[in-house]
Short mmCIF file of C-alpha atoms in Angstrom, two decimals:
data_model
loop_
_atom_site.label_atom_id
_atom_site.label_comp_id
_atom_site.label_asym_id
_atom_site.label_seq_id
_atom_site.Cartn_x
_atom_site.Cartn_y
_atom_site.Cartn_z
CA UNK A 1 83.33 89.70 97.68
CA UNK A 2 82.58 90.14 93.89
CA UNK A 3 84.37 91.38 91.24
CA UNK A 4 85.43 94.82 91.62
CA UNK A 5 87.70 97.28 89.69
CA UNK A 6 88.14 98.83 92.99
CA UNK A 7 89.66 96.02 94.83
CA UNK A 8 93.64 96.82 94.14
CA UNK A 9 93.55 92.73 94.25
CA UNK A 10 91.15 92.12 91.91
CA UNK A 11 92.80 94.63 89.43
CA UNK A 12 96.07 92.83 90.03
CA UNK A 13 95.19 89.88 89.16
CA UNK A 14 92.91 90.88 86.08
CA UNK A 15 96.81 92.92 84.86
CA UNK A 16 98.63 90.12 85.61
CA UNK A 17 96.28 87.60 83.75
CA UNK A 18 95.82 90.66 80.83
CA UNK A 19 99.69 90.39 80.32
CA UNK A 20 100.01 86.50 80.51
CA UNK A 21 97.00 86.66 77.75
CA UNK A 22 98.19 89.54 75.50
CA UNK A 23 96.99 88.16 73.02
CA UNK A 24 93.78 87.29 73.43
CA UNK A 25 93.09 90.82 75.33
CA UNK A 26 94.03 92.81 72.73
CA UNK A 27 92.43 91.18 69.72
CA UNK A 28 90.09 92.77 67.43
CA UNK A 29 91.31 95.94 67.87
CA UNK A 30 90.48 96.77 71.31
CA UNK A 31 91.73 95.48 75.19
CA UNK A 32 89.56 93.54 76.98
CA UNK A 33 88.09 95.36 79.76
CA UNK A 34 87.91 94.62 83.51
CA UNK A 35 84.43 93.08 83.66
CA UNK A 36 85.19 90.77 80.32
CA UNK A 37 88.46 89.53 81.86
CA UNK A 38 86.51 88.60 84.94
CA UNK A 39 84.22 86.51 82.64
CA UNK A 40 87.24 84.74 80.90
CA UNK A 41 86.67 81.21 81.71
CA UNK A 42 89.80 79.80 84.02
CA UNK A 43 90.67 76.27 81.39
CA UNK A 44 91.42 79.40 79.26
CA UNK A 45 93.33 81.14 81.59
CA UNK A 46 95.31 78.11 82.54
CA UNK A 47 95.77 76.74 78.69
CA UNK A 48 93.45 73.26 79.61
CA UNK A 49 93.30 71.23 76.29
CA UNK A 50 90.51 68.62 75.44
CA UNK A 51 91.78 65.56 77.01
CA UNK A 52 94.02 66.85 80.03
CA UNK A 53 93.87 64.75 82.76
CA UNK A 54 93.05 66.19 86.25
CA UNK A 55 96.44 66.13 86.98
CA UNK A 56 97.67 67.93 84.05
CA UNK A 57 94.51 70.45 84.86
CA UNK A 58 96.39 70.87 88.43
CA UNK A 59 100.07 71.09 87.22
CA UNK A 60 98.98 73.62 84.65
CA UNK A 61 97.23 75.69 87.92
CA UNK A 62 100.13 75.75 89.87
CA UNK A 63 102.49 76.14 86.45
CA UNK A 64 99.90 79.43 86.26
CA UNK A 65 100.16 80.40 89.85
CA UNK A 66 104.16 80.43 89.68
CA UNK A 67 103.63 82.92 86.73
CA UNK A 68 101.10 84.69 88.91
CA UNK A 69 102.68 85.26 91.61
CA UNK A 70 106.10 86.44 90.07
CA UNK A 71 103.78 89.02 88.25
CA UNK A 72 102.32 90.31 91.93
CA UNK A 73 105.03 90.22 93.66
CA UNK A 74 108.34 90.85 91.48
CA UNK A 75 106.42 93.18 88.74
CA UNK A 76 103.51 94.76 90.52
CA UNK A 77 105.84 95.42 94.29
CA UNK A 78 102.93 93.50 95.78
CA UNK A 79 103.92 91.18 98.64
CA UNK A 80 102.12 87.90 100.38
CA UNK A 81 100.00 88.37 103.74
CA UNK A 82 100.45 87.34 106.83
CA UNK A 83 101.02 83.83 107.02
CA UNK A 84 101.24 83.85 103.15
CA UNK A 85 103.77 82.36 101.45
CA UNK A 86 104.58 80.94 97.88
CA UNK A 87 103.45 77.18 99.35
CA UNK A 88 100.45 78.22 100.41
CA UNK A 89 99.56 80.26 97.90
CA UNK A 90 99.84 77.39 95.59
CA UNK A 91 97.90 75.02 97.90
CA UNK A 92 94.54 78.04 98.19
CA UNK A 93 94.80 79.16 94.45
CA UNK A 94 95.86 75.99 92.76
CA UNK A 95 92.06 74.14 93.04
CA UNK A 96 90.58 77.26 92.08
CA UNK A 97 92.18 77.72 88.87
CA UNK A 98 92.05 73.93 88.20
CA UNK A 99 88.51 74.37 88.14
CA UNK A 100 88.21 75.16 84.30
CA UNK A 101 84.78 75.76 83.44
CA UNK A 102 85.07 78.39 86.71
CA UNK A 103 85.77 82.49 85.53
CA UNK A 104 88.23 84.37 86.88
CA UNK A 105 86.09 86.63 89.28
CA UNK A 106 86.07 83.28 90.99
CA UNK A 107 89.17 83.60 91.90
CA UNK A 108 89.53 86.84 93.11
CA UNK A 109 88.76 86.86 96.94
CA UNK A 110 91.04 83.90 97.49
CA UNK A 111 93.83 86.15 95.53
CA UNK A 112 93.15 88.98 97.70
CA UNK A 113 93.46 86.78 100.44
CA UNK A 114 96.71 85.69 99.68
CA UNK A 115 98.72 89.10 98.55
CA UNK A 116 98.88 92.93 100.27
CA UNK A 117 98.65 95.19 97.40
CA UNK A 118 99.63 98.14 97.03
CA UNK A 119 96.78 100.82 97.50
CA UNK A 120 94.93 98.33 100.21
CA UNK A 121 94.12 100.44 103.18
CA UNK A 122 96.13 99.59 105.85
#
C-alpha cells in the first residue's frame, strides 16, 4: 500500500506527526501538505542527531511511538486492532522508524496495520 490521503491511517499518522513537528510544518508561511510530510525523512521525524548510537536511534523510535500512539488513540478516538496492543505496536513500528534515512510513507502500512481508525470501512 502507498501513500494515500485516503487511507484514514495514513492521514492519522501524517496529523499526528504534523502536530509533533509544528514547527517545521508550518514554516515559511505555509503547512506542509500530505504528500511532503510523507517525504519527511524518519531521523527527522524521530530527532536522530549525528553521532546517535543505534540504540539511541531505537530508544528515540519507541520514545516517538509512545507519543504516537497517545496521539491515535487518546486524541484522534482511534483504537489498536485485533491482537494490537501498545507492546506490539512498539515491537512492528519501532525498527521502522529507527530506520532514519527511511520517509514516513514507509511507515504507513505497518501503522495501518496496527490501529482501527475511525472512517475505515468496517
Amino acid at each position: 500500500m502507498s501513500w494515500n490521503v485516503n487511507e484514514p491511517a495514513h492521514r492519522f499518522l501524517w496529523r499526528c506527526v504534523r502536530s509533533h513537528k509544528w514547527d517545521a510544518a508550518t514554516s515559511g508561511g505555509s503547512m506542509t501538505t500530505f504528500d511532503e510530510g510523507g517525504q519527511w525523512l524518519n531521523a527527522f521525524i524521530i530527532d536522530v542527531v549525528p553521532g546517535d548510537s543505534p540504540e539511541m536511534v531505537r530508544f528515540k523510535a519507541e520514545k516517538f511511538i509512545l507519543i504516537l500512539d497517545r496521539l491515535m488513540i487518546d486524541v484522534h478516538q482511534n483504537t489498536h486492532e485485533a491482537g494490537y496492543d501498545l507492546s506490539k505496536t512498539i515491537a512492528e513500528l519501532a525498527p521502522l522508524f529507527a530506520a532514519p534515512e527511511s520517509k514516513l510513507e514507509s511507515c504507513a502500512e505497518a501503522v495501518d496495520n496496527a490501529y482501527k481508525c475511525v472512517g475505515e470501512d468496517l
